[in-house]
Coordinates of C-alpha atoms in Angstrom, one line a residue:
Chain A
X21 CA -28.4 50.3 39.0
X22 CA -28.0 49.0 35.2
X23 CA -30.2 45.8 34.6
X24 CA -29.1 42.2 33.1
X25 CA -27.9 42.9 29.7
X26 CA -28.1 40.1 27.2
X27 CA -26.0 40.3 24.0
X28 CA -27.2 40.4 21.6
X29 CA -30.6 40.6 21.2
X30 CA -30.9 38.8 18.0
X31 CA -29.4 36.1 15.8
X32 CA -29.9 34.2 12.6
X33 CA -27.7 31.1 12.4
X34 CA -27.6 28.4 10.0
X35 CA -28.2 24.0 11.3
X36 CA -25.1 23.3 12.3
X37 CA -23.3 25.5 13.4
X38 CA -22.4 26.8 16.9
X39 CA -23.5 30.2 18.7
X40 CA -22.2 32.0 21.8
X41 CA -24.4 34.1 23.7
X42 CA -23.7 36.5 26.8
X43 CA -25.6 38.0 29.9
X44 CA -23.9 40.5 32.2
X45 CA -25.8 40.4 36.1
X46 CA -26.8 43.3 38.3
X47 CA -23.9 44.4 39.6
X48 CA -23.0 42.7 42.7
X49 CA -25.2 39.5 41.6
X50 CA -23.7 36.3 42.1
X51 CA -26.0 33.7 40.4
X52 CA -26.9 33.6 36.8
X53 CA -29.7 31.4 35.6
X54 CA -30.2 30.7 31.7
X55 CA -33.8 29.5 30.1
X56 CA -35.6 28.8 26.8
X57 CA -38.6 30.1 26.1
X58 CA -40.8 28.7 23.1
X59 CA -44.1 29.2 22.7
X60 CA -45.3 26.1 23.3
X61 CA -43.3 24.7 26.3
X62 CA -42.9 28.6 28.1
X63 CA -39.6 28.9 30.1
X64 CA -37.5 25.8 30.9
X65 CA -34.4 25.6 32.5
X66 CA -30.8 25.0 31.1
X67 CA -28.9 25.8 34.1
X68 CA -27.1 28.0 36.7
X69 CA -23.9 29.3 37.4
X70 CA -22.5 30.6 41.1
X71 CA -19.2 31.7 41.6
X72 CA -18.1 30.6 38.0
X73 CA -19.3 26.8 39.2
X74 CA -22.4 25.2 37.4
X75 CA -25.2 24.4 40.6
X76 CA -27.8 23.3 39.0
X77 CA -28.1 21.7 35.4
X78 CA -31.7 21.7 33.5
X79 CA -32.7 18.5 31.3
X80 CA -31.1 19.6 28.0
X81 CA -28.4 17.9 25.8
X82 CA -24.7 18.3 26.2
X83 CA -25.0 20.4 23.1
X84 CA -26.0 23.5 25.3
X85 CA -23.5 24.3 27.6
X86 CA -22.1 27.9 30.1
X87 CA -19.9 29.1 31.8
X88 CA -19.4 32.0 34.4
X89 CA -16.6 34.6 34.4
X90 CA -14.9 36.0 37.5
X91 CA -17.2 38.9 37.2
X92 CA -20.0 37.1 37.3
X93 CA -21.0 37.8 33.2
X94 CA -22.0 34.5 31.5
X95 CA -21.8 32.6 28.3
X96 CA -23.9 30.0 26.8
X97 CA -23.2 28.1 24.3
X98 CA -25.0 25.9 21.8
X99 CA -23.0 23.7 19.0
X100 CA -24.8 22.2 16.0
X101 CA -27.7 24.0 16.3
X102 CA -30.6 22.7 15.2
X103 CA -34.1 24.4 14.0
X104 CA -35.6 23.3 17.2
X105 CA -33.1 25.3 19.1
X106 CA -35.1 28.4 17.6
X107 CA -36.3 30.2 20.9
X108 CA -35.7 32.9 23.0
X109 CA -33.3 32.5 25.4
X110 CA -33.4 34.7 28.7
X111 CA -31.0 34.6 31.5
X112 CA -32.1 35.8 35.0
X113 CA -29.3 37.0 38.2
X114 CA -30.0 36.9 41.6
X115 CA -27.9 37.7 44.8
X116 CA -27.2 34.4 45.8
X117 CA -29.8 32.2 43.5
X118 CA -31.3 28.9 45.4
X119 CA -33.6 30.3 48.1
X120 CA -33.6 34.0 46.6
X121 CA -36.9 35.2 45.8
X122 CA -36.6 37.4 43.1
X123 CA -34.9 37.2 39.9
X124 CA -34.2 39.9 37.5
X125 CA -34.5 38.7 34.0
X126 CA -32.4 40.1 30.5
X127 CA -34.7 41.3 27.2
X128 CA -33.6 37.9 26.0
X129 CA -31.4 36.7 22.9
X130 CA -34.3 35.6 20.3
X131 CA -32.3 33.1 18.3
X132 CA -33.3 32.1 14.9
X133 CA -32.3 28.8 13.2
X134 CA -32.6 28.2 9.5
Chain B
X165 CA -40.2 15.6 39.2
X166 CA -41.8 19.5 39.0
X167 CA -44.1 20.7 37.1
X168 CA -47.1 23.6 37.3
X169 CA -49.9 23.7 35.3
X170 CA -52.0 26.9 34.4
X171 CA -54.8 27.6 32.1
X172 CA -53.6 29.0 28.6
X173 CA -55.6 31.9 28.5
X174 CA -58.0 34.3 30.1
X175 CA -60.2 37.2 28.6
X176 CA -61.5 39.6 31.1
X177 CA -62.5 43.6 30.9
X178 CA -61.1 46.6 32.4
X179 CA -62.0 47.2 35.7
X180 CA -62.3 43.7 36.5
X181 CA -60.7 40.9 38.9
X182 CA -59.6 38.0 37.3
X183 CA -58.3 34.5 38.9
X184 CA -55.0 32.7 37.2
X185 CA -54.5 29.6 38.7
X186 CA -51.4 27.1 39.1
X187 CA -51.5 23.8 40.4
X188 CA -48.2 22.1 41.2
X189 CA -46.5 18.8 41.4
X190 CA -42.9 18.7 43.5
X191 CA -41.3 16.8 45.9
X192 CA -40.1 20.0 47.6
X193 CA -40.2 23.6 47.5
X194 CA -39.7 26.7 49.3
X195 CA -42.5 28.9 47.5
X196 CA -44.3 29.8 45.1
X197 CA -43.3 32.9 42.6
X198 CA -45.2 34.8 40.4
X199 CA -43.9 36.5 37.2
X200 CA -45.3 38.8 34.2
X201 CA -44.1 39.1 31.0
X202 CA -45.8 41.3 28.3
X203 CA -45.0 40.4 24.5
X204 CA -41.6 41.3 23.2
X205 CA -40.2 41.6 26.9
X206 CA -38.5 40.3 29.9
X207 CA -40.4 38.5 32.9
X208 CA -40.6 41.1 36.0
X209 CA -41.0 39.4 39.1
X210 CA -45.2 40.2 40.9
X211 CA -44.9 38.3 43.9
X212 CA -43.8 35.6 46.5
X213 CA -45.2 33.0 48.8
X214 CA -43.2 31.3 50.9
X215 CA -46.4 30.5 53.3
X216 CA -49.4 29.6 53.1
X217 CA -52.0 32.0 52.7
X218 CA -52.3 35.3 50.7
X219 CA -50.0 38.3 50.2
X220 CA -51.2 41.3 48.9
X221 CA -48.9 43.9 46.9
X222 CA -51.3 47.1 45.6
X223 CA -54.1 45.7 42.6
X224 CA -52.2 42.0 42.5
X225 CA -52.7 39.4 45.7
X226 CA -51.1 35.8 45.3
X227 CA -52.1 32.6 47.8
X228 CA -50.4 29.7 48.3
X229 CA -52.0 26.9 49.7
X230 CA -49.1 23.8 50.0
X231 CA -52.0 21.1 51.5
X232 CA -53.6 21.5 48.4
X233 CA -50.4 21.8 46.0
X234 CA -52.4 25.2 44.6
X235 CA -51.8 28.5 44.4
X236 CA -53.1 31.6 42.3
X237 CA -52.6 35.2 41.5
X238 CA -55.6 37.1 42.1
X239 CA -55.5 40.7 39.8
X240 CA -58.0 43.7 40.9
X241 CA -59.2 46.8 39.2
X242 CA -58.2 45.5 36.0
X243 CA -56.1 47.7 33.1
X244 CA -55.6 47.0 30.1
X245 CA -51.6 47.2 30.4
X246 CA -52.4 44.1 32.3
X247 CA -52.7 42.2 29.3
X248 CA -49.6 40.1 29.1
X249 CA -48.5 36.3 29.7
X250 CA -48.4 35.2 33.8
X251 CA -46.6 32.6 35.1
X252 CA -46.2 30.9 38.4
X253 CA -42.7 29.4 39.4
X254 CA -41.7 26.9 42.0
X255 CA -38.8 28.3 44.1
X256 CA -36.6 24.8 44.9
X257 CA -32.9 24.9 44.3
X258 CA -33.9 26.6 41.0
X259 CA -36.9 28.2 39.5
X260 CA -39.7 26.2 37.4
X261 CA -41.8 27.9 35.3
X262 CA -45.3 27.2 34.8
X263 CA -46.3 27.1 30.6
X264 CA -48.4 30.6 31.6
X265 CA -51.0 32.3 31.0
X266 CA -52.3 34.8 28.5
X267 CA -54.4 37.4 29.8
X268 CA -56.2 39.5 27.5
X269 CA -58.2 42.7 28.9
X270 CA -60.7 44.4 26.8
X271 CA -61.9 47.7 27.2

């Protein structure tokens, strides 16, 4: 069974402007969970997806935002970026997400802002 | 709120056990989750505690002890491929992840 594939795995962008990432599930996975992971504040939460609907939304501005495809793949997207946006950003899928125990994580998108 | 809190870093040596603890603040949860992640790679999922008390799972054992909002991953018979970053996660509608901790295993 193939893992979560994030695409891709890195990106230099300039302040500014806008970047699209994408995670594909384990097949069969419903939920899709995306986080930011910098070194200083370790992984926190942007949000979730189930079903193409967003469940669950982490404290981060309206400048991050996802969506989920019939398929269950997923998008995130950031506009204006900024250099604190630097990070890697990982997403994790699960069979159903909420009281699932185990989620499979990606490799990550290691984002770059300069 | 959530939030976890674990100590940044711990040295031990191979062939060790070592203690990483996590102490918690939430209004509600269903467990506790433990994760590793070695540099340059993806968090794999260790363990689960959805009671209180201790599971075991071959060198790693985790406890969860909700009374006193605590918990901790417990590794055995250390190897030095354990040397990577640990973190506990509260399992509520969503997962929140402890900041982690680095352990570093000498030989």
């Amino acid at each position: 069974k193939a893992g979560v594939t994030q695409t891709p795995r890195y990106l230099i962008k300039t302040r500014g402007q806008q970047v699209t990432l994408s995670c594909s599930p384990i097949s069969g996975h419903r939920s899709v969970s995306w986080y930011q992971q910098t070194p200083g504040q370790g992984l926190q939460f942007l949000f979730e997806y189930f079903s193409e609907t967003q469940r669950n939304k982490g404290n981060f501005p309206g400048r991050f935002s996802g969506r989920q495809f019939s398929n269950s793949r997923s998008e995130m997207n950031v506009s204006t970026l900024e250099l604190g946006d630097s990070a890697l950003y990982l997403c994790a899928s699960s069979a159903t997400g909420g009281r699932n125990t185990e989620a499979f994580f990606g490799q990550g998108t290691r984002l770059t802002v300069v | 709120g959530q939030s976890l809190e674990q100590p940044s870093e711990v040295t031990a040596v191979e062939g060790a056990i070592v203690q990483i603890n996590c102490t918690y603040q939430t209004s509600g949860f269903y467990g506790l989750s433990w994760y590793q992640q070695h540099d340059g790679g993806a968090p794999t999922f260790l363990s689960y505690n959805g009671l209180d008390g201790l599971e075991e799972t071959g060198r790693f054992s985790s406890f969860l002890s909700r009374s006193d909002s605590y918990g901790y991953l417990l590794l055995q018979e250390l190897q030095m491929k354990d040397s990577a970053s640990y973190f506990c996660a509260l399992l509520a509608d969503k997962l929140i992840f402890g900041t982690g901790t680095r352990l570093q295993v000498f030989p």
